[in-house]
């Protein structure tokens, strides 16, 4: 007699639930919750279920993400339902569950998200509305999305978020922006308040809220575009700054794409890494800077310009590059920019070895010694060797003339596959 086949565990039902609770669920969602032997969710969500949902109720601990594998393993042989706010796959627990179990092990039953409700109330086309979540994330990340005339929805962390957002808008020159705070969307307690960022005086309301922002810049606001080449005055610096036009050309050579990682070696003021990350919300970067004061300045610039996720490693290169392996989420770089320290023994080799096959390396210099090194590498490995020269019009007595900035020599190259080794430094 052959042994009975081992049946896979039942799929985990992931049920989206809104502020309207049980009454807002579909028949399929209600059935999944009634049949579940274990229901996992936030305490507030679990309280929305009626007694007919007889499964064991388990509240997520804090922090949530590390607890996901353990709780799923504890109850894996039972019928599990997981509660999520709104659409589980939109900034919800669905992502963590799919990463842990695989999508084939899930049965996702979405509910309209707070974003869908908000756009319905406001009459905003969903496809034209940018969404920024501030749940568990710094409010400063909103800064990268501030542009005249844009409509934003910010997902609040709690009742204090609207006032914090109003202060950030005002500090960034967007004080005239109109704010509407929509609370308890989809429930009978739904309400909203509105006002202008620079005069926001509403007391904190309900913790379940979404902030609608009509972006309006003040007349004297510094204009920050959506492409690399921000004004130099956007940065706090001590003179160690890749200037605007060179910066735009450098980012063009680095060619950031969504999800890619940059190592910015010799960060200075952090401008290259910051503008790399501003190109797409999923772009990542780590900046290496030997001077502690400059490293702190990089972090301040990143926070103010909307990319607080920039990692900063303090220490000399190439020795400090070993620290990058300790930042596990920063895996193999897709691109490396070297803005300083080119003649340090072993620096180019370390960066080249770290770069993934097919990745890009860009190095800038203004010194003859470093230029000779780049010329040597260009002869050995090709790529492009470019001299960038910029001149600015300045007063000359009662007339106007050109003032030439120091020319910048730039080497940009793509690492072949299989990877090759660079010849040793001869400096």
CSV table of C-alpha atoms in Angstrom, one decimal:
chain,number,residue,atom,x,y,z
A,1,UNK,CA,0.0,0.0,0.0
A,2,UNK,CA,1.5,3.3,-1.2
A,3,UNK,CA,1.8,6.1,1.3
A,4,UNK,CA,-0.7,8.9,1.1
A,5,UNK,CA,0.6,12.0,-0.8
A,6,UNK,CA,1.6,14.9,1.4
A,7,UNK,CA,-0.8,17.7,0.7
A,8,UNK,CA,0.5,21.3,0.6
A,9,UNK,CA,-0.8,23.6,3.3
A,10,UNK,CA,-3.9,25.6,2.4
A,11,UNK,CA,-3.2,29.0,0.8
A,12,UNK,CA,-3.1,32.0,3.2
A,13,UNK,CA,-6.0,34.3,2.6
A,14,UNK,CA,-4.9,37.9,2.7
A,15,UNK,CA,-8.1,40.0,3.3
A,16,UNK,CA,-8.1,43.8,2.8
A,17,UNK,CA,-10.4,45.6,5.2
A,18,UNK,CA,-11.3,49.3,5.3
A,19,UNK,CA,-12.5,51.7,8.0
A,20,UNK,CA,-16.1,50.4,7.2
A,21,UNK,CA,-15.1,47.1,8.7
A,22,UNK,CA,-17.2,43.9,8.3
A,23,UNK,CA,-20.0,45.6,6.4
A,24,UNK,CA,-17.6,46.7,3.6
A,25,UNK,CA,-16.3,43.2,2.9
A,26,UNK,CA,-17.3,41.1,-0.1
A,27,UNK,CA,-18.9,37.8,0.4
A,28,UNK,CA,-15.7,36.0,-0.5
A,29,UNK,CA,-13.7,37.9,2.0
A,30,UNK,CA,-16.3,37.2,4.8
A,31,UNK,CA,-16.2,33.5,3.9
A,32,UNK,CA,-12.4,33.4,4.1
A,33,UNK,CA,-12.5,35.0,7.6
A,34,UNK,CA,-15.3,32.7,8.9
A,35,UNK,CA,-13.4,29.6,7.7
A,36,UNK,CA,-10.0,30.7,9.1
A,37,UNK,CA,-8.6,28.8,12.1
A,38,UNK,CA,-6.2,31.6,12.7
A,39,UNK,CA,-6.6,35.3,11.9
A,40,UNK,CA,-3.5,37.5,12.0
A,41,UNK,CA,-3.7,41.3,11.9
A,42,UNK,CA,-3.4,44.6,13.7
A,43,UNK,CA,-5.3,45.0,17.0
A,44,UNK,CA,-7.5,47.6,15.4
A,45,UNK,CA,-8.3,45.4,12.4
A,46,UNK,CA,-9.0,42.4,14.6
A,47,UNK,CA,-11.5,44.4,16.6
A,48,UNK,CA,-13.6,45.0,13.4
A,49,UNK,CA,-14.5,41.3,13.1
A,50,UNK,CA,-17.7,39.9,14.5
A,51,UNK,CA,-18.0,36.9,16.8
A,52,UNK,CA,-18.9,34.6,13.9
A,53,UNK,CA,-15.2,34.8,13.0
A,54,UNK,CA,-14.3,32.1,15.5
A,55,UNK,CA,-10.6,31.6,14.6
A,56,UNK,CA,-7.8,32.3,17.0
A,57,UNK,CA,-6.9,36.0,16.8
A,58,UNK,CA,-3.2,36.9,16.7
A,59,UNK,CA,-2.1,40.5,16.8
A,60,UNK,CA,1.1,41.5,15.0
A,61,UNK,CA,3.9,42.4,17.3
A,62,UNK,CA,6.2,45.4,16.8
A,63,UNK,CA,8.4,45.4,14.8
A,64,UNK,CA,6.2,43.6,12.4
A,65,UNK,CA,8.5,42.5,9.5
A,66,UNK,CA,10.8,40.2,11.6
A,67,UNK,CA,7.8,38.4,13.1
A,68,UNK,CA,6.3,37.4,9.8
A,69,UNK,CA,8.3,34.1,9.2
A,70,UNK,CA,7.8,33.0,12.8
A,71,UNK,CA,4.1,33.5,13.0
A,72,UNK,CA,3.5,31.9,9.6
A,73,UNK,CA,5.6,28.9,10.6
A,74,UNK,CA,3.7,28.5,13.9
A,75,UNK,CA,0.4,28.2,12.2
A,76,UNK,CA,1.3,26.9,8.8
A,77,UNK,CA,-0.7,23.7,8.9
A,78,UNK,CA,-3.9,25.6,9.8
A,79,UNK,CA,-6.2,27.8,7.7
A,80,UNK,CA,-4.7,31.3,8.0
A,81,UNK,CA,-6.3,34.6,7.2
A,82,UNK,CA,-4.2,37.8,7.4
A,83,UNK,CA,-6.0,41.2,7.7
A,84,UNK,CA,-4.5,44.2,5.8
A,85,UNK,CA,-5.6,47.8,5.5
A,86,UNK,CA,-7.3,48.4,2.2
A,87,UNK,CA,-5.4,46.8,-0.7
A,88,UNK,CA,-2.8,44.3,0.7
A,89,UNK,CA,-0.5,44.8,-2.2
A,90,UNK,CA,-0.4,48.6,-2.0
A,91,UNK,CA,2.1,49.5,0.7
A,92,UNK,CA,0.6,46.6,2.7
A,93,UNK,CA,1.5,43.3,4.3
A,94,UNK,CA,0.9,41.5,1.0
A,95,UNK,CA,4.4,42.3,-0.1
A,96,UNK,CA,6.1,40.7,2.9
A,97,UNK,CA,3.9,37.6,2.6
A,98,UNK,CA,4.6,37.2,-1.1
A,99,UNK,CA,8.4,37.5,-0.4
A,100,UNK,CA,8.1,35.0,2.4
A,101,UNK,CA,5.8,32.3,1.0
A,102,UNK,CA,5.7,33.1,-2.8
A,103,UNK,CA,2.7,34.5,-4.6
A,104,UNK,CA,1.3,31.0,-5.4
A,105,UNK,CA,0.8,30.4,-1.6
A,106,UNK,CA,-1.5,33.4,-1.2
A,107,UNK,CA,-5.1,34.2,-2.0
A,108,UNK,CA,-5.4,38.0,-2.0
A,109,UNK,CA,-8.8,39.6,-1.5
A,110,UNK,CA,-8.3,43.3,-1.9
A,111,UNK,CA,-10.5,46.1,-0.6
A,112,UNK,CA,-10.5,49.7,-2.1
A,113,UNK,CA,-7.4,51.5,-0.8
A,114,UNK,CA,-7.5,54.8,1.0
A,115,UNK,CA,-5.9,56.3,-2.1
A,116,UNK,CA,-8.8,55.1,-4.3
A,117,UNK,CA,-11.3,56.5,-1.8
A,118,UNK,CA,-9.4,59.8,-1.6
A,119,UNK,CA,-9.3,60.3,-5.4
A,120,UNK,CA,-13.0,59.5,-5.5
A,121,UNK,CA,-13.8,62.1,-3.0
A,122,UNK,CA,-11.5,64.7,-4.6
A,123,UNK,CA,-12.3,64.0,-8.2
A,124,UNK,CA,-8.6,63.5,-8.9
A,125,UNK,CA,-7.7,61.0,-11.7
A,126,UNK,CA,-5.8,58.2,-9.9
A,127,UNK,CA,-3.3,57.8,-12.7
A,128,UNK,CA,-2.3,61.5,-12.5
A,129,UNK,CA,-1.9,61.5,-8.7
A,130,UNK,CA,1.5,60.8,-7.0
A,131,UNK,CA,1.3,58.8,-3.8
A,132,UNK,CA,4.0,59.1,-1.1
A,133,UNK,CA,3.8,56.9,2.0
A,134,UNK,CA,5.0,58.4,5.3
A,135,UNK,CA,4.1,55.3,7.3
A,136,UNK,CA,7.3,54.3,9.0
A,137,UNK,CA,9.3,56.6,6.8
A,138,UNK,CA,10.8,60.1,7.2
A,139,UNK,CA,8.4,63.0,6.3
A,140,UNK,CA,11.4,64.6,4.5
A,141,UNK,CA,11.0,62.1,1.6
A,142,UNK,CA,8.0,64.1,0.5
A,143,UNK,CA,10.4,67.0,-0.6
A,144,UNK,CA,11.5,65.2,-3.8
A,145,UNK,CA,7.9,65.3,-5.1
A,146,UNK,CA,7.2,69.0,-4.6
A,147,UNK,CA,6.7,70.7,-8.0
A,148,UNK,CA,4.4,73.6,-8.9
A,149,UNK,CA,0.9,72.3,-9.9
A,150,UNK,CA,1.4,68.7,-8.8
A,151,UNK,CA,-1.2,66.8,-6.8
A,152,UNK,CA,0.1,64.5,-4.1
A,153,UNK,CA,-1.5,62.1,-1.7
A,154,UNK,CA,0.5,61.5,1.5
A,155,UNK,CA,-0.3,58.4,3.5
A,156,UNK,CA,0.0,59.6,7.1
A,157,UNK,CA,1.8,57.8,9.9
A,158,UNK,CA,-0.5,59.2,12.6
A,159,UNK,CA,-2.6,62.2,13.6
A,160,UNK,CA,0.5,64.5,13.9
A,161,UNK,CA,1.6,64.0,10.3
A,162,UNK,CA,-0.5,66.7,8.7
A,163,UNK,CA,1.0,69.4,10.8
A,164,UNK,CA,4.5,68.0,10.1
A,165,UNK,CA,3.8,68.0,6.4
A,166,UNK,CA,2.5,71.6,6.5
A,167,UNK,CA,5.8,72.7,8.2
A,168,UNK,CA,7.9,70.9,5.6
A,169,UNK,CA,6.0,72.5,2.7
A,170,UNK,CA,6.5,75.9,4.2
A,171,UNK,CA,10.2,75.3,4.8
A,172,UNK,CA,10.6,74.3,1.2
A,173,UNK,CA,8.9,77.3,-0.3
A,174,UNK,CA,5.5,75.6,-0.8
A,175,UNK,CA,3.7,77.4,2.0
A,176,UNK,CA,0.8,78.5,-0.3
A,177,UNK,CA,-0.1,74.8,-1.0
A,178,UNK,CA,-3.7,73.8,-0.2
A,179,UNK,CA,-4.0,70.8,2.2
A,180,UNK,CA,-7.0,68.6,2.8
A,181,UNK,CA,-6.8,65.9,5.4
A,182,UNK,CA,-9.3,63.1,4.8
A,183,UNK,CA,-10.1,60.9,7.8
A,184,UNK,CA,-11.6,57.5,8.2
A,185,UNK,CA,-12.2,57.2,4.5
A,186,UNK,CA,-15.1,54.8,3.7
A,187,UNK,CA,-16.6,54.7,7.1
A,188,UNK,CA,-19.6,56.5,8.6
A,189,UNK,CA,-17.2,58.7,10.6
A,190,UNK,CA,-15.6,60.0,7.4
A,191,UNK,CA,-14.6,63.7,7.7
A,192,UNK,CA,-12.0,66.2,6.4
A,193,UNK,CA,-10.4,69.5,7.2
A,194,UNK,CA,-8.6,71.8,4.9
A,195,UNK,CA,-6.3,74.8,5.0
A,196,UNK,CA,-3.1,76.3,3.6
A,197,UNK,CA,0.3,74.9,4.7
A,198,UNK,CA,1.9,78.1,5.9
A,199,UNK,CA,-1.1,79.0,8.1
A,200,UNK,CA,-2.0,75.4,9.2
A,201,UNK,CA,-3.6,75.6,12.6
A,202,UNK,CA,-5.8,72.5,12.9
A,203,UNK,CA,-5.4,70.3,15.9
A,204,UNK,CA,-4.5,66.7,15.4
A,205,UNK,CA,-7.5,64.7,14.3
A,206,UNK,CA,-8.0,61.0,13.6
A,207,UNK,CA,-4.8,58.9,13.2
A,208,UNK,CA,-6.3,57.2,10.0
A,209,UNK,CA,-5.9,60.0,7.5
A,210,UNK,CA,-4.7,60.8,4.0
A,211,UNK,CA,-3.3,64.2,3.1
A,212,UNK,CA,-4.2,65.7,-0.3
A,213,UNK,CA,-1.7,68.3,-1.4
A,214,UNK,CA,-2.2,70.9,-4.2
A,215,UNK,CA,1.4,72.0,-4.6
A,216,UNK,CA,1.8,75.8,-5.0
A,217,UNK,CA,5.2,77.4,-4.7
A,218,UNK,CA,5.9,80.8,-3.2
A,219,UNK,CA,7.3,83.5,-5.5
A,220,UNK,CA,10.8,83.2,-4.0
A,221,UNK,CA,11.0,79.4,-3.8
A,222,UNK,CA,14.1,77.9,-5.2
A,223,UNK,CA,13.1,75.9,-8.3
A,224,UNK,CA,14.3,72.3,-8.2
A,225,UNK,CA,13.7,70.4,-11.4
A,226,UNK,CA,13.0,66.7,-12.0
A,227,UNK,CA,16.3,66.1,-13.8
A,228,UNK,CA,19.9,66.2,-12.6
A,229,UNK,CA,21.6,69.6,-12.4
A,230,UNK,CA,19.9,71.2,-9.4
A,231,UNK,CA,21.1,74.8,-8.6
A,232,UNK,CA,24.3,74.9,-6.6
A,233,UNK,CA,22.5,76.9,-3.9
A,234,UNK,CA,20.3,73.9,-3.2
A,235,UNK,CA,23.3,72.4,-1.4
A,236,UNK,CA,25.0,73.2,1.9
A,237,UNK,CA,28.7,72.9,1.1
A,238,UNK,CA,32.2,74.1,1.9
A,239,UNK,CA,33.3,74.4,-1.7
A,240,UNK,CA,33.6,70.6,-2.2
A,241,UNK,CA,30.6,70.4,-4.7
A,242,UNK,CA,30.4,69.0,-8.2
A,243,UNK,CA,29.0,72.2,-9.9
A,244,UNK,CA,25.7,72.2,-11.6
A,245,UNK,CA,26.7,71.7,-15.3
A,246,UNK,CA,29.4,69.1,-14.6
A,247,UNK,CA,27.0,67.3,-12.3
A,248,UNK,CA,24.3,67.1,-15.0
A,249,UNK,CA,26.9,65.7,-17.4
A,250,UNK,CA,28.2,63.2,-14.8
A,251,UNK,CA,24.7,61.9,-14.0
A,252,UNK,CA,24.1,61.5,-17.8
A,253,UNK,CA,27.2,59.3,-18.0
A,254,UNK,CA,26.2,57.3,-14.9
A,255,UNK,CA,22.7,56.7,-16.5
A,256,UNK,CA,20.6,55.8,-13.4
A,257,UNK,CA,17.7,53.4,-13.9
A,258,UNK,CA,15.0,52.3,-11.4
A,259,UNK,CA,16.2,50.0,-8.7
A,260,UNK,CA,19.9,50.6,-9.3
A,261,UNK,CA,22.6,51.2,-6.7
A,262,UNK,CA,25.4,53.8,-6.9
A,263,UNK,CA,28.6,54.0,-4.9
A,264,UNK,CA,29.6,57.7,-4.6
A,265,UNK,CA,33.3,57.7,-3.6
A,266,UNK,CA,34.6,61.0,-2.3
A,267,UNK,CA,31.1,62.3,-1.6
A,268,UNK,CA,32.0,66.0,-0.8
A,269,UNK,CA,28.5,67.5,-0.5
A,270,UNK,CA,26.7,64.4,-1.7
A,271,UNK,CA,25.3,66.0,-4.8
A,272,UNK,CA,25.9,63.1,-7.2
A,273,UNK,CA,24.4,60.5,-4.9
A,274,UNK,CA,21.5,62.7,-4.0
A,275,UNK,CA,20.5,63.5,-7.6
A,276,UNK,CA,21.0,59.8,-8.6
A,277,UNK,CA,18.4,58.9,-5.9
A,278,UNK,CA,16.1,61.8,-7.0
A,279,UNK,CA,15.7,60.3,-10.5
A,280,UNK,CA,13.5,57.4,-9.2
A,281,UNK,CA,12.1,56.5,-5.8
A,282,UNK,CA,13.7,53.0,-6.1
A,283,UNK,CA,17.2,54.2,-6.8
A,284,UNK,CA,19.7,53.6,-4.0
A,285,UNK,CA,23.0,55.1,-3.2
A,286,UNK,CA,25.8,55.0,-0.6
A,287,UNK,CA,28.3,58.0,-0.3
A,288,UNK,CA,31.8,57.5,1.0
A,289,UNK,CA,33.4,60.6,2.6
A,290,UNK,CA,36.5,60.6,4.7
A,291,UNK,CA,35.8,64.0,6.5
A,292,UNK,CA,33.3,63.6,9.3
A,293,UNK,CA,32.0,67.1,9.0
A,294,UNK,CA,31.3,66.6,5.3
A,295,UNK,CA,29.7,63.3,6.0
A,296,UNK,CA,27.2,64.9,8.3
A,297,UNK,CA,26.6,67.6,5.7
A,298,UNK,CA,25.8,65.0,3.1
A,299,UNK,CA,23.2,63.5,5.4
A,300,UNK,CA,21.6,67.0,5.9
A,301,UNK,CA,21.6,67.7,2.2
A,302,UNK,CA,20.0,64.3,1.5
A,303,UNK,CA,17.3,64.8,4.1
A,304,UNK,CA,16.5,68.4,2.9
A,305,UNK,CA,16.3,67.3,-0.8
A,306,UNK,CA,14.0,64.4,-0.2
A,307,UNK,CA,16.2,61.3,-0.2
A,308,UNK,CA,16.8,60.5,3.5
A,309,UNK,CA,17.6,56.9,2.6
A,310,UNK,CA,21.0,57.8,1.3
A,311,UNK,CA,23.6,55.8,3.2
A,312,UNK,CA,26.8,57.6,4.3
A,313,UNK,CA,30.0,55.8,5.2
A,314,UNK,CA,32.7,57.9,6.9
A,315,UNK,CA,36.3,57.0,6.3
A,316,UNK,CA,39.0,57.1,3.7
A,317,UNK,CA,38.8,55.1,0.5
A,318,UNK,CA,39.7,52.5,-0.5
A,319,UNK,CA,39.9,51.2,3.1
A,320,UNK,CA,36.4,52.3,4.0
A,321,UNK,CA,34.9,50.4,1.0
A,322,UNK,CA,35.0,47.2,3.0
A,323,UNK,CA,32.4,48.8,5.3
A,324,UNK,CA,29.9,48.6,2.4
A,325,UNK,CA,29.7,44.9,2.7
A,326,UNK,CA,28.2,45.4,6.2
A,327,UNK,CA,25.3,47.2,4.7
A,328,UNK,CA,23.6,44.1,3.4
A,329,UNK,CA,20.8,45.8,1.6
A,330,UNK,CA,23.4,47.6,-0.5
A,331,UNK,CA,24.7,44.6,-2.5
A,332,UNK,CA,26.8,44.9,-5.7
A,333,UNK,CA,26.8,48.4,-7.2
A,334,UNK,CA,25.4,49.0,-10.6
A,335,UNK,CA,27.5,52.2,-11.0
A,336,UNK,CA,30.4,53.8,-9.2
A,337,UNK,CA,31.3,57.5,-9.3
A,338,UNK,CA,34.8,58.6,-8.1
A,339,UNK,CA,34.8,62.3,-7.3
A,340,UNK,CA,38.0,62.4,-5.2
A,341,UNK,CA,41.0,60.5,-4.1
A,342,UNK,CA,41.8,58.9,-7.5
A,343,UNK,CA,45.5,58.7,-6.8
A,344,UNK,CA,45.0,56.8,-3.6
A,345,UNK,CA,46.7,53.4,-4.1
A,346,UNK,CA,44.3,50.7,-5.0
A,347,UNK,CA,41.2,52.9,-5.1
A,348,UNK,CA,40.4,52.4,-8.8
A,349,UNK,CA,41.0,48.6,-8.5
A,350,UNK,CA,38.8,48.3,-5.5
A,351,UNK,CA,35.9,50.1,-7.2
A,352,UNK,CA,36.4,48.1,-10.4
A,353,UNK,CA,36.3,44.8,-8.6
A,354,UNK,CA,33.2,45.8,-6.7
A,355,UNK,CA,31.3,46.8,-9.8
A,356,UNK,CA,29.0,44.3,-11.3
A,357,UNK,CA,29.7,43.1,-14.8
A,358,UNK,CA,27.9,45.5,-17.2
A,359,UNK,CA,28.0,48.2,-14.6
A,360,UNK,CA,29.3,51.8,-15.2
A,361,UNK,CA,32.3,53.6,-13.6
A,362,UNK,CA,32.6,57.3,-14.0
A,363,UNK,CA,35.6,59.3,-12.6
A,364,UNK,CA,36.1,63.1,-12.6
A,365,UNK,CA,39.3,65.0,-11.9
A,366,UNK,CA,40.9,68.4,-12.2
A,367,UNK,CA,44.5,67.5,-11.5
A,368,UNK,CA,47.2,66.5,-14.0
A,369,UNK,CA,48.3,63.5,-11.8
A,370,UNK,CA,44.8,62.0,-11.8
A,371,UNK,CA,44.3,62.9,-15.4
A,372,UNK,CA,47.3,60.9,-16.3
A,373,UNK,CA,45.9,57.9,-14.4
A,374,UNK,CA,42.6,58.1,-16.2
A,375,UNK,CA,44.4,58.4,-19.6
A,376,UNK,CA,46.2,55.2,-18.8
A,377,UNK,CA,43.0,53.4,-17.9
A,378,UNK,CA,41.3,54.7,-21.0
A,379,UNK,CA,44.1,53.3,-23.2
A,380,UNK,CA,43.7,49.9,-21.4
A,381,UNK,CA,40.0,49.6,-21.2
A,382,UNK,CA,38.4,52.1,-23.6
A,383,UNK,CA,35.2,53.9,-22.7
A,384,UNK,CA,35.0,57.6,-23.1
A,385,UNK,CA,37.6,60.2,-22.0
A,386,UNK,CA,36.0,63.7,-22.1
A,387,UNK,CA,37.1,67.1,-21.0
A,388,UNK,CA,34.3,69.3,-19.7
A,389,UNK,CA,34.8,73.0,-19.7
A,390,UNK,CA,32.3,75.6,-18.5
A,391,UNK,CA,32.6,79.4,-18.6
A,392,UNK,CA,30.3,81.9,-17.0
A,393,UNK,CA,29.6,85.5,-18.0
A,394,UNK,CA,30.8,88.0,-15.4
A,395,UNK,CA,31.2,91.8,-15.2
A,396,UNK,CA,34.5,93.1,-16.6
A,397,UNK,CA,34.5,96.8,-15.7
A,398,UNK,CA,31.5,98.2,-17.5
A,399,UNK,CA,31.3,95.3,-19.9
A,400,UNK,CA,30.8,91.5,-19.7
A,401,UNK,CA,33.3,88.7,-20.2
A,402,UNK,CA,33.8,85.0,-19.7
A,403,UNK,CA,35.3,83.5,-16.6
A,404,UNK,CA,36.5,80.0,-17.2
A,405,UNK,CA,36.0,77.3,-14.5
A,406,UNK,CA,38.7,74.7,-14.0
A,407,UNK,CA,38.2,72.1,-16.8
A,408,UNK,CA,37.2,68.6,-15.6
A,409,UNK,CA,38.5,65.4,-17.2
A,410,UNK,CA,36.0,62.6,-17.1
A,411,UNK,CA,36.5,58.9,-17.8
A,412,UNK,CA,33.4,56.8,-18.2
A,413,UNK,CA,33.5,53.1,-18.9
A,414,UNK,CA,31.3,50.0,-18.8
A,415,UNK,CA,32.7,46.9,-17.1
A,416,UNK,CA,32.8,44.0,-19.5
A,417,UNK,CA,31.5,40.5,-18.9
A,418,UNK,CA,33.2,38.3,-17.8
A,419,UNK,CA,34.9,40.9,-15.5
A,420,UNK,CA,38.4,42.0,-16.2
A,421,UNK,CA,41.1,43.4,-13.9
A,422,UNK,CA,42.5,46.8,-14.2
A,423,UNK,CA,46.3,47.2,-14.4
A,424,UNK,CA,48.0,48.4,-11.2
A,425,UNK,CA,48.3,52.1,-10.4
A,426,UNK,CA,51.5,53.9,-11.6
A,427,UNK,CA,51.2,57.0,-9.6
